[in-house]
XYZ file of C-alpha atoms in Angstrom:
707
model
C -129.811 155.274 -125.706
C -130.162 152.482 -123.133
C -127.626 150.344 -125.023
C -125.164 153.232 -125.168
C -125.532 153.795 -121.434
C -124.971 150.088 -120.736
C -121.824 150.078 -122.836
C -120.514 153.127 -121.025
C -121.102 151.574 -117.621
C -119.487 148.277 -118.652
C -116.456 150.091 -120.039
C -116.221 152.212 -116.897
C -116.433 149.119 -114.691
C -113.852 146.991 -116.524
C -111.414 149.902 -116.892
C -111.760 151.767 -113.608
C -110.505 155.306 -113.438
C -109.043 156.690 -110.234
C -111.297 159.705 -110.648
C -114.954 158.899 -109.888
C -116.158 162.153 -111.387
C -115.121 160.984 -114.851
C -118.010 158.490 -115.107
C -120.042 159.349 -118.187
C -123.491 158.299 -117.064
C -126.569 160.577 -116.931
C -128.123 158.701 -114.002
C -125.047 159.038 -111.791
C -124.285 162.555 -112.973
C -127.645 163.889 -111.809
C -127.337 162.362 -108.324
C -126.546 165.094 -105.802
C -123.678 163.849 -103.570
C -122.784 166.077 -100.655
C -119.072 165.755 -99.837
C -118.662 167.165 -96.379
C -115.670 165.889 -94.439
C -116.269 165.706 -90.717
C -114.043 163.478 -88.606
C -115.647 160.251 -89.894
C -118.569 159.826 -92.258
C -121.007 157.060 -92.958
C -122.583 156.393 -96.337
C -126.347 156.266 -96.606
C -127.892 154.759 -99.731
C -131.350 156.158 -100.406
C -133.804 155.271 -103.164
C -135.148 158.274 -105.087
C -138.822 157.823 -106.107
C -139.063 157.262 -109.855
C -141.556 159.317 -111.896
C -144.323 157.032 -113.065
C -144.267 158.616 -116.532
C -140.674 157.582 -117.224
C -140.692 154.029 -118.670
C -136.882 153.902 -118.827
C -136.741 153.577 -115.032
C -139.166 150.666 -114.799
C -136.482 148.114 -113.966
C -135.608 149.845 -110.729
C -135.295 153.353 -109.326
C -131.941 155.118 -109.438
C -129.997 155.193 -106.202
C -128.882 158.334 -104.442
C -125.839 157.762 -102.259
C -125.310 160.594 -99.847
C -122.389 160.988 -97.483
C -123.873 162.074 -94.197
C -122.312 162.780 -90.838
C -123.192 160.204 -88.199
C -121.833 161.786 -85.028
C -124.938 160.806 -83.081
C -125.113 157.333 -81.618
C -127.149 154.882 -83.675
C -129.863 152.987 -81.776
C -129.083 149.378 -80.954
C -129.905 146.963 -83.771
C -129.581 149.593 -86.494
C -126.842 147.699 -88.434
C -129.238 144.785 -88.950
C -131.909 147.173 -90.215
C -129.431 148.895 -92.516
C -128.300 145.547 -93.896
C -131.886 144.381 -94.434
C -132.614 147.561 -96.389
C -129.493 147.101 -98.485
C -130.404 143.481 -99.208
C -133.908 144.537 -100.276
C -132.417 147.102 -102.658
C -130.173 144.540 -104.324
C -132.964 141.965 -104.537
C -135.099 144.526 -106.355
C -132.476 144.713 -109.116
C -132.469 141.418 -111.060
C -130.189 142.742 -113.813
C -126.417 142.640 -113.123
C -125.936 145.960 -114.907
C -128.350 147.707 -112.549
C -126.431 146.351 -109.561
C -123.202 147.623 -111.053
C -124.782 151.085 -111.450
C -125.861 151.023 -107.848
C -122.386 150.100 -106.616
C -120.802 152.814 -108.753
C -123.224 155.362 -107.327
C -122.261 154.426 -103.771
C -118.576 154.483 -104.710
C -118.900 158.040 -105.985
C -120.344 159.182 -102.661
C -117.853 157.502 -100.338
C -116.096 160.247 -98.333
C -112.544 161.050 -99.376
C -109.940 158.879 -97.686
C -106.866 160.760 -96.427
C -103.691 160.149 -98.412
C -101.826 159.571 -95.136
C -104.053 156.539 -94.521
C -102.959 154.745 -97.707
C -100.263 152.742 -95.954
C -99.570 148.963 -95.862
C -100.850 148.765 -92.266
C -104.316 149.817 -93.495
C -104.371 147.469 -96.495
C -106.898 144.646 -96.649
C -105.318 141.412 -97.895
C -107.006 139.149 -100.413
C -108.741 141.761 -102.561
C -108.050 141.923 -106.289
C -107.831 145.703 -106.083
C -106.060 147.743 -103.429
C -108.309 148.386 -100.418
C -107.545 150.586 -97.411
C -109.488 150.433 -94.149
C -109.330 152.765 -91.146
C -110.975 151.782 -87.848
C -111.471 153.857 -84.685
C -113.627 153.962 -81.548
C -115.434 157.227 -80.770
C -116.103 158.733 -77.340
C -119.431 156.879 -77.158
C -117.723 153.511 -77.632
C -119.042 153.038 -81.140
C -117.004 151.835 -84.094
C -116.118 154.280 -86.866
C -114.976 153.018 -90.251
C -113.536 154.652 -93.331
C -112.470 152.831 -96.489
C -111.246 153.382 -100.025
C -110.084 151.442 -103.073
C -108.425 152.072 -106.420
C -111.291 150.170 -108.109
C -114.715 151.788 -108.352
C -116.613 148.494 -108.003
C -114.574 147.512 -104.958
C -115.063 151.017 -103.602
C -118.809 150.478 -103.970
C -118.598 147.261 -101.954
C -116.691 149.121 -99.243
C -119.251 151.934 -99.243
C -122.052 149.447 -98.570
C -120.154 147.856 -95.687
C -119.371 151.248 -94.159
C -123.009 152.277 -94.541
C -124.075 149.227 -92.507
C -121.442 149.232 -89.756
C -120.271 152.793 -89.183
C -121.500 153.949 -85.755
C -122.372 150.419 -84.622
C -121.576 148.966 -81.227
C -118.590 146.576 -81.186
C -120.814 143.575 -80.477
C -123.007 144.526 -83.442
C -119.968 144.569 -85.714
C -118.793 141.188 -84.419
C -122.163 139.442 -84.653
C -122.467 139.848 -88.426
C -121.398 136.911 -90.574
C -120.250 136.841 -94.213
C -123.335 134.860 -95.209
C -125.470 137.813 -94.029
C -124.133 139.653 -97.084
C -124.864 136.765 -99.459
C -127.480 138.657 -101.448
C -125.225 141.656 -102.016
C -123.549 140.161 -105.049
C -123.368 141.174 -108.666
C -124.259 138.054 -110.589
C -122.873 137.662 -114.090
C -119.709 139.717 -113.772
C -116.662 138.724 -115.846
C -114.294 136.336 -114.060
C -111.724 138.974 -113.027
C -114.448 141.313 -111.809
C -116.339 138.479 -110.112
C -113.340 137.915 -107.824
C -114.019 141.347 -106.326
C -117.072 139.833 -104.631
C -114.591 138.414 -102.100
C -114.272 142.020 -100.928
C -117.497 141.667 -98.928
C -115.934 138.924 -96.903
C -112.336 140.104 -96.615
C -113.150 143.694 -95.640
C -115.733 142.502 -93.083
C -113.180 140.172 -91.489
C -110.639 143.010 -91.313
C -113.272 145.261 -89.718
C -114.007 142.620 -87.098
C -110.368 141.797 -86.351
C -109.459 145.453 -85.850
C -112.593 146.009 -83.765
C -111.554 143.195 -81.408
C -108.043 144.619 -81.088
C -109.228 148.159 -80.344
C -111.746 147.038 -77.736
C -109.194 144.775 -76.019
C -106.748 147.677 -75.888
C -109.415 150.047 -74.549
C -110.345 147.574 -71.812
C -106.712 146.988 -70.878
C -106.754 143.319 -71.790
C -103.347 141.900 -72.769
C -103.017 140.995 -76.409
C -102.144 137.456 -77.443
C -98.541 136.822 -78.355
C -98.118 136.417 -82.105
C -96.737 133.226 -83.587
C -93.080 133.287 -84.673
C -92.557 134.383 -88.278
C -90.061 135.215 -91.010
C -90.450 138.460 -92.967
C -88.887 138.303 -96.426
C -88.102 141.489 -98.332
C -85.885 142.594 -101.175
C -83.397 143.850 -98.585
C -83.162 140.653 -96.511
C -84.956 138.497 -93.931
C -86.181 139.405 -90.468
C -86.873 136.649 -87.931
C -89.521 137.274 -85.264
C -89.306 134.883 -82.315
C -86.772 132.242 -81.339
C -88.412 129.482 -83.373
C -88.205 131.623 -86.524
C -84.599 132.493 -85.697
C -83.800 128.768 -85.634
C -85.355 128.363 -89.080
C -83.581 131.424 -90.490
C -80.139 130.448 -89.216
C -79.310 128.368 -92.302
C -81.034 130.390 -95.040
C -77.629 131.891 -95.893
C -75.526 128.698 -95.962
C -71.777 128.273 -95.601
C -70.081 128.653 -99.006
C -67.361 126.129 -98.123
C -69.957 123.453 -97.302
C -71.813 124.187 -100.537
C -68.630 123.731 -102.569
C -67.621 120.599 -100.659
C -70.978 118.931 -101.350
C -71.135 119.961 -105.021
C -67.610 118.658 -105.617
C -68.253 115.195 -104.212
C -71.604 114.884 -106.023
C -70.021 115.815 -109.344
C -66.948 113.618 -108.854
C -68.940 110.489 -107.989
C -72.030 111.131 -110.176
C -74.461 111.217 -107.277
C -78.018 112.489 -107.573
C -79.931 113.863 -104.565
C -83.697 113.755 -104.106
C -84.986 115.404 -100.926
C -88.365 116.121 -99.386
C -89.608 119.638 -98.597
C -89.535 118.794 -94.889
C -85.758 118.539 -94.619
C -83.806 120.314 -91.898
C -83.241 124.019 -92.786
C -79.458 123.540 -92.795
C -79.678 120.667 -95.284
C -82.179 122.475 -97.505
C -80.157 125.663 -97.467
C -77.014 123.836 -98.622
C -78.890 121.775 -101.239
C -80.707 124.803 -102.668
C -77.433 126.681 -103.097
C -75.596 123.625 -104.474
C -78.195 123.228 -107.254
C -76.430 126.046 -109.099
C -73.213 123.977 -109.175
C -74.666 120.483 -109.728
C -78.004 120.088 -111.565
C -78.924 116.655 -110.186
C -80.347 117.924 -106.881
C -84.102 118.087 -106.451
C -86.322 119.108 -103.519
C -90.039 118.309 -103.804
C -92.953 116.429 -102.292
C -92.859 112.632 -102.175
C -94.735 112.139 -105.474
C -92.007 113.687 -107.629
C -88.946 112.285 -105.842
C -88.938 108.902 -107.605
C -89.619 110.479 -111.008
C -86.652 112.802 -110.637
C -84.461 109.901 -109.536
C -85.249 108.168 -112.840
C -84.294 111.321 -114.779
C -81.023 111.516 -112.843
C -80.294 107.899 -113.731
C -81.054 108.665 -117.373
C -78.551 111.545 -117.181
C -75.790 109.227 -115.975
C -75.979 109.349 -112.175
C -74.652 106.097 -110.685
C -75.996 106.665 -107.164
C -79.140 108.271 -105.764
C -79.210 109.586 -102.206
C -82.676 109.962 -100.705
C -83.284 112.519 -97.970
C -86.621 111.520 -96.559
C -88.261 108.718 -94.587
C -87.909 105.047 -95.446
C -91.023 104.631 -97.601
C -89.605 107.338 -99.909
C -86.325 105.471 -100.453
C -88.351 102.263 -100.978
C -90.402 103.969 -103.686
C -87.290 105.374 -105.373
C -85.632 101.928 -105.383
C -88.737 100.208 -106.786
C -89.441 102.794 -109.494
C -85.799 102.773 -110.641
C -86.052 98.987 -110.982
C -89.293 99.334 -112.941
C -87.545 101.792 -115.267
C -84.659 99.373 -115.853
C -82.025 101.092 -113.700
C -81.226 98.117 -111.465
C -77.528 99.001 -111.305
C -78.124 102.471 -109.838
C -77.605 102.218 -106.063
C -79.981 104.017 -103.672
C -78.874 105.231 -100.236
C -80.721 106.449 -97.137
C -79.245 108.888 -94.624
C -79.248 106.734 -91.493
C -78.319 103.251 -90.409
C -81.413 103.358 -88.171
C -84.997 103.027 -89.366
C -86.360 106.414 -90.478
C -89.996 105.953 -89.601
C -93.250 107.747 -90.360
C -96.311 107.765 -88.134
C -98.623 107.281 -91.138
C -96.621 104.402 -92.574
C -96.589 102.782 -89.118
C -100.381 103.134 -88.830
C -100.887 101.391 -92.184
C -98.683 98.488 -91.062
C -100.805 97.814 -87.982
C -103.155 94.812 -87.501
C -106.157 97.145 -87.315
C -105.406 98.460 -90.812
C -105.342 94.894 -92.140
C -108.760 94.375 -90.541
C -109.924 97.544 -92.311
C -108.778 96.049 -95.626
C -110.390 92.686 -94.914
C -113.704 94.510 -94.425
C -113.143 96.166 -97.808
C -112.492 92.807 -99.480
C -115.845 91.553 -98.139
C -117.797 94.494 -99.622
C -117.510 94.258 -103.405
C -117.150 96.236 -105.562
C -114.453 97.991 -103.510
C -111.397 100.098 -104.251
C -108.645 100.759 -101.721
C -107.195 104.278 -102.149
C -103.941 104.322 -100.197
C -101.899 107.402 -99.399
C -98.419 107.348 -100.946
C -96.938 107.917 -97.469
C -96.932 104.180 -96.750
C -94.471 101.338 -97.222
C -94.181 99.221 -100.350
C -95.017 96.176 -98.218
C -98.317 97.720 -97.082
C -99.228 98.586 -100.676
C -98.488 94.998 -101.750
C -100.484 93.348 -98.949
C -103.371 95.736 -99.525
C -103.413 95.127 -103.279
C -103.696 91.376 -102.720
C -106.735 91.830 -100.513
C -108.585 94.486 -102.544
C -107.820 96.418 -105.764
C -105.570 99.322 -104.704
C -104.492 102.638 -106.191
C -102.007 105.053 -104.623
C -102.867 108.736 -104.163
C -101.228 111.931 -102.983
C -102.674 114.913 -101.165
C -102.848 116.783 -104.480
C -104.751 114.134 -106.472
C -106.756 112.217 -103.854
C -110.046 114.087 -104.459
C -109.921 113.635 -108.233
C -108.866 109.983 -107.850
C -111.840 109.152 -105.635
C -114.350 111.133 -107.715
C -113.137 109.495 -110.924
C -113.394 106.027 -109.395
C -116.969 106.689 -108.268
C -117.801 108.001 -111.764
C -116.342 104.937 -113.511
C -117.713 102.105 -111.352
C -121.424 102.052 -110.423
C -122.149 101.384 -106.735
C -118.434 101.357 -105.916
C -117.258 101.391 -102.284
C -114.085 103.417 -101.690
C -111.861 102.658 -98.694
C -109.308 105.385 -98.012
C -106.371 105.177 -95.590
C -104.381 105.495 -93.485
C -104.582 109.257 -92.710
C -107.684 109.739 -90.563
C -107.643 113.537 -90.776
C -107.381 113.494 -94.546
C -110.150 110.928 -94.753
C -112.427 113.044 -92.560
C -111.549 116.148 -94.598
C -112.379 114.393 -97.870
C -115.726 113.280 -96.445
C -116.439 116.840 -95.257
C -115.495 118.249 -98.657
C -117.950 115.884 -100.367
C -120.672 116.874 -97.877
C -120.049 120.510 -98.793
C -120.217 119.611 -102.486
C -123.642 118.059 -101.894
C -124.908 121.586 -101.158
C -123.435 123.057 -104.352
C -125.212 123.540 -107.670
C -124.652 121.088 -110.514
C -122.606 123.719 -112.370
C -120.318 124.257 -109.366
C -119.839 120.502 -108.952
C -119.082 119.976 -112.640
C -116.246 122.471 -112.399
C -114.654 120.178 -109.795
C -115.407 116.984 -111.742
C -117.371 117.008 -115.028
C -119.025 113.614 -114.491
C -120.645 114.465 -111.169
C -123.729 116.386 -110.017
C -125.593 116.829 -106.734
C -127.343 113.459 -107.022
C -124.128 111.537 -107.641
C -122.325 113.300 -104.782
C -125.181 112.595 -102.362
C -125.180 108.970 -103.499
C -121.468 108.416 -102.901
C -121.396 109.838 -99.360
C -122.483 106.563 -97.764
C -120.030 104.553 -99.891
C -116.879 106.405 -98.810
C -115.111 104.903 -95.809
C -111.838 105.935 -94.249
C -109.473 104.476 -91.665
C -109.897 106.158 -88.285
C -106.664 105.518 -86.414
C -103.783 107.098 -88.313
C -102.296 110.593 -88.483
C -99.141 112.556 -89.181
C -97.434 113.751 -85.990
C -96.641 117.068 -87.694
C -100.133 117.927 -88.841
C -101.684 116.564 -85.648
C -100.390 119.737 -83.982
C -102.758 122.030 -85.882
C -105.617 121.456 -83.462
C -107.957 123.515 -81.336
C -105.465 125.812 -79.594
C -103.668 126.720 -82.809
C -106.945 127.297 -84.663
C -108.217 129.612 -81.905
C -105.109 131.781 -82.105
C -105.201 131.869 -85.897
C -108.840 132.957 -85.774
C -108.008 135.688 -83.265
C -104.744 137.010 -84.716
C -104.573 135.954 -88.363
C -108.155 135.814 -89.619
C -107.312 138.353 -92.356
C -104.086 136.623 -93.438
C -103.615 134.086 -96.211
C -104.071 130.611 -94.757
C -102.352 127.499 -96.096
C -103.107 123.999 -94.849
C -101.969 120.536 -95.804
C -104.768 118.041 -96.475
C -103.520 116.073 -93.434
C -104.463 118.696 -90.819
C -107.266 118.125 -88.268
C -110.827 119.086 -89.151
C -110.875 122.474 -87.405
C -107.848 123.699 -89.337
C -109.236 122.196 -92.551
C -112.556 124.034 -92.152
C -110.767 127.299 -91.429
C -108.578 126.932 -94.517
C -111.512 125.903 -96.715
C -113.440 129.002 -95.628
C -110.384 131.112 -96.497
C -110.063 129.308 -99.845
C -113.639 130.169 -100.772
C -112.832 133.879 -100.537
C -109.501 133.614 -102.337
C -107.472 133.762 -99.109
C -106.388 130.158 -98.679
C -105.298 126.842 -100.101
C -105.783 123.252 -98.955
C -103.643 120.579 -100.573
C -100.134 119.221 -100.924
C -96.846 120.904 -100.119
C -96.499 121.777 -103.817
C -100.021 123.268 -103.836
C -99.025 125.450 -100.873
C -95.825 126.610 -102.583
C -97.683 127.395 -105.813
C -100.345 129.378 -103.922
C -97.780 131.551 -102.153
C -95.921 132.088 -105.418
C -99.088 133.209 -107.239
C -100.107 135.680 -104.517
C -96.628 137.228 -104.409
C -96.657 137.517 -108.204
C -100.023 139.305 -108.054
C -98.585 141.785 -105.549
C -95.618 142.429 -107.842
C -97.976 142.994 -110.763
C -99.865 145.639 -108.742
C -96.517 147.405 -108.170
C -97.618 148.991 -104.881
C -96.325 148.776 -101.307
C -97.727 145.661 -99.660
C -97.277 143.285 -96.736
C -98.497 139.745 -97.426
C -98.936 137.426 -94.466
C -99.161 133.628 -94.903
C -99.918 131.173 -92.089
C -97.963 127.987 -92.852
C -100.254 125.088 -91.974
C -97.733 122.349 -92.615
C -94.214 121.242 -91.611
C -91.908 124.201 -91.053
C -89.193 122.735 -93.294
C -91.244 124.108 -96.208
C -89.920 127.571 -95.392
C -86.580 127.042 -97.158
C -88.273 126.432 -100.509
C -90.739 129.261 -99.853
C -87.931 131.714 -99.092
C -86.074 130.664 -102.261
C -89.175 131.204 -104.420
C -90.104 134.537 -102.823
C -86.549 135.855 -103.033
C -86.436 134.894 -106.704
C -89.680 136.714 -107.437
C -88.683 139.857 -105.544
C -85.370 139.951 -107.391
C -86.955 139.307 -110.786
C -87.994 142.896 -111.393
C -86.935 146.361 -110.443
C -89.618 148.231 -108.543
C -89.833 151.101 -106.109
C -92.711 149.346 -104.353
C -91.782 147.835 -100.987
C -93.249 144.344 -100.790
C -92.810 142.235 -97.664
C -93.833 138.583 -97.388
C -94.342 137.192 -93.875
C -94.410 133.432 -93.235
C -96.087 132.624 -89.907
C -95.283 129.391 -88.026
C -98.320 128.388 -85.920
C -96.297 126.590 -83.248
C -98.274 125.324 -80.275
C -97.486 127.120 -77.023
C -96.863 123.821 -75.189
C -93.915 122.918 -77.397
C -91.213 120.763 -75.848
C -87.670 121.503 -76.993
C -84.339 122.203 -75.425
C -84.503 125.790 -76.613
C -87.771 126.532 -74.795
C -87.992 124.115 -71.881
C -89.017 126.818 -69.394
C -92.271 127.577 -71.223
C -93.194 123.911 -71.270
C -92.493 123.502 -67.556
C -94.552 126.264 -65.984
C -96.648 125.124 -63.042
C -94.988 121.707 -62.805
C -93.191 120.080 -59.905
C -89.455 120.982 -60.244
C -88.502 117.312 -60.528
C -91.076 116.721 -63.271
C -89.993 119.901 -65.051
C -86.407 118.730 -64.924
C -87.411 115.381 -66.423
C -89.317 117.095 -69.235
C -86.226 119.010 -70.320
C -84.547 115.652 -70.897
C -87.514 114.157 -72.745
C -86.764 112.449 -76.058
C -90.062 112.755 -77.909
C -89.230 110.372 -80.775
C -85.955 109.113 -82.253
C -84.051 111.752 -84.145
C -85.182 114.874 -82.306
C -82.422 117.407 -81.760
C -83.400 120.930 -80.727
C -86.010 123.546 -81.509
C -88.276 121.018 -83.219
C -91.413 122.349 -81.507
C -92.944 119.013 -80.493
C -96.057 119.170 -78.321
C -96.612 117.062 -75.212
C -100.223 116.686 -76.421
C -99.115 115.268 -79.773
C -97.758 116.799 -82.935
C -94.603 118.545 -84.028
C -94.099 121.763 -85.961
C -91.237 120.007 -87.727
C -90.909 116.275 -88.378
C -88.362 114.630 -86.075
C -88.028 111.662 -88.426
C -87.145 113.935 -91.342
C -84.507 115.593 -89.178
C -82.613 112.297 -89.091
C -81.415 113.317 -92.559
C -78.455 115.511 -91.633
C -75.819 117.236 -93.741
C -73.174 115.216 -91.896
C -74.850 111.955 -92.936
C -75.168 113.078 -96.555
C -71.471 113.960 -96.777
C -70.459 110.732 -95.009
C -72.442 108.566 -97.434
C -71.207 110.448 -100.496
C -67.556 110.317 -99.433
C -67.748 106.540 -98.773
C -69.023 105.747 -102.281
C -68.379 103.407 -103.920
C -68.888 101.253 -100.839
C -66.326 98.548 -101.639
C -65.807 97.364 -98.063
C -69.463 97.551 -96.931
C -68.880 100.421 -94.469
C -72.268 101.972 -95.251
C -74.208 98.824 -96.155
C -76.809 99.660 -93.493
C -77.552 102.908 -95.335
C -78.489 101.263 -98.628
C -82.141 100.971 -99.614
C -82.337 97.290 -100.391
C -84.784 95.611 -102.686
C -87.664 93.657 -101.186
C -86.865 89.977 -101.594
C -89.853 88.924 -99.526
C -93.153 87.632 -100.852
C -96.786 88.338 -100.085
C -99.061 85.784 -98.368
C -99.978 84.574 -101.900
C -96.331 84.026 -102.777
C -95.854 87.032 -105.059
C -92.978 89.521 -104.987
C -93.599 92.405 -102.563
C -91.583 94.722 -104.805
C -93.575 93.858 -107.932
C -97.040 93.877 -106.343
C -96.259 96.958 -104.227
C -95.402 98.961 -107.341
C -98.703 98.222 -109.076
C -100.809 100.731 -107.041
C -98.198 103.415 -107.827
C -98.345 102.569 -111.545
C -102.151 102.737 -111.435
C -101.822 106.260 -110.005
C -99.394 107.251 -112.757
C -101.836 105.906 -115.351
C -104.589 108.030 -113.798
C -102.411 111.155 -113.872
C -101.760 110.669 -117.585
C -105.217 109.547 -118.752
C -107.443 110.940 -115.959
C -109.111 107.523 -115.753
C -108.491 104.838 -113.156
C -107.006 101.689 -114.683
C -108.411 98.261 -113.901
C -106.866 97.534 -110.536
C-alpha cells in the first residue's frame, strides 16, 4: 500500500496536472482545505497530530494546509517565526518523498489566483514552470502576496513563501535572504524537477523587488531611470533610450551596401573574419551578406583564426580581419602554421588598432611579473589570448606558457594543477579575470567533493584548498569595456534588474562577477565568453518557445554592446522558426554608466561643471577611433570598444576594392609577419604560436601538453 502511494505521488509530481483535485492520494484527500476567497489570503501550514496507534505515519505527521484570511496585522517578527516553523517541519522529514507530499498539500490549499492576473507583467523569470506573482500594500502598510504556478511542486514552493511573507512589514520582506530558505529543499529530486528549487530564490527576489517599487511609489520617491534596451519580438524591434536607438539603427541594413560587399568578396575571393564587438553597422551588413557569400564569420577571438584557415582551404586568396591588431597577428601566424603562406591578411586601418589588455601585457611591469614566475619553479604562465604574438613569445622564453580564453581558462588552470604536483600558476594580464578566477576557486573550496568533481573530475576540496596559495595573477591590466561594469552599474542592476537574466563576461570587475555568479547559481545568469553569453540567451529563448506561453524575457548584457547584433540575429531566427500564438518578447538591456561621455549625450556628462570645462568635455577624444554614442565613462570604461570601432564599413570596402594591391596603396593595412627575434635569437612568430598550439592541444585532449 505504501509503495503504491509512493508511485502515485511520484507520477503526480513528474506529470503535473493543472487540476490539484485530481491527486490520487489518501493522505491529501482527507485534508480539509477551506477555500474562502477574501481580498488576499495567506497560507498556513499546520501539523495534524498523528494517532500513536498508526505505524504508517511514523516517518512524519501529515500536513494540513489551510487557506486562512489574514486581514489583521501580524505582529513584528512573525515572518521569522513562520520561517523557523517551516524549516523545522522540513527538517523533520528526512525522506524526499515526504517533502514532496508536504509541498503538494500546500499547493492544493493555495487560494485561487485570478485569471486576469496571469499576464506577462506578473510572471517570475527563471522558473522552469510558469509562475505568477501579485504584490500589493494594504491600508496598514503591510505587504500582501498572491502566487500561482502551472506546476504543483512549484505551486507548493510558492505557497510556503506566501505563508511566510504575506502580511509582513516591507522591511521584514526585504531583510530575508535566499540562504534563510536553504533547508526548504527537496533532496533527491530528478534533475528537471530539482531545477524547480530555484523557485525559492527567484520568487523571493521578485517579491522583494516589487516591494521596493511599491513602497517607493507610496512614499513619493522618484524611481530610477531604466537602462536603455532593445525589445525583440516576432513583429519587430523596439528601442528604448537614445543609446539603444543608436544600436538599433543598423539592424535593418541597406540592401545596396549588402550587395556591393557580397559582389566584391565573391569576385576577389576574400574571406572576412570579424569579432562580436564590431560596430552595429558593420555587423548588420556582414550578417546579411552571409546569405550571399559563405566566407563571412563573426565570432569571439578564439574561433577567428580557425575560420580563416577553413576559408583558405575553400579557396579564399585574401582574409580581412575586423578586430584589433593581436587578432590579425594570430590569423597571420595560424595561416602560416597551416601552410597558407600565400594567403594575404589585411587589417582595417593604417593606424595601430590597440587593445588595453594587450598593451598591459607589453609593459615592463608584466615582464617583471614573468621574471618572478621564472624564479619560482615549477611554474606555468597562463596568458589570455587577447595579447600580442610578441608578448606570447617573450613570455614563453621566460616560463612555460599556454594561451587561454575566457571560456576555457578555468578548465586550463584546474587541469594544469591536476597534472603537475606543487605547480605555481601565473595568470595574466587581465586583473579582473584573475581576481574572478581566484574568487571562483575560493567558492569551490566550500563545495562538497561531488560538486567539485562535476566541475573537474580530478579535484576535491583538499586539492582546491591546496592550490589557492599557488595561483597568482597580474594586478595591473583590464579591458576598458568591462572596466565600466563597476559599483554604480551594479547598484542599479541590483535595484532595477535583480529578477532579470544576468550575463557577464569573465573580464568584468568583482562586484559584477559576484552578482552574475549568484544569478548563475539559481539558473538566472551566465559568466564566461561572448559565445557563452550568446549560447545562454539562445537556450533561455528556446525554453520560452517550448513552453508556448506569453512571456517577456529580460537579459542584462554585461559585455560590449556590439554583441547585440549577433543576439538579435539569433533571437529573430528562433522566433521565426515556429508558428505560435504565444507572444514572446526578448529585451536586451545595456547597462551604460550614467556618466558616459559622447557627442550624443554631452549635456548629461556636463551637469554641474564650469561652462568652459563642460565645453571642453564635449570635444574630448577619449581614445583613438571614438566616433559618437560609444558610451565611454570619464571614470574609465566604455560600453562599446572604441578600438573595435576603428573597423568601419568604409575601410572594409576600400581594402577589398584595392585588392590585389599591385601598387602598394594599402600596404599599411596588411598584417605582416614577425621577422623579429626573441632575446634568445628565436623567431617571434614561431615561438609566439607555441602557447596557442598548446591551448589547441588541450582543447582536443583535455590535457595540457609539455610546455
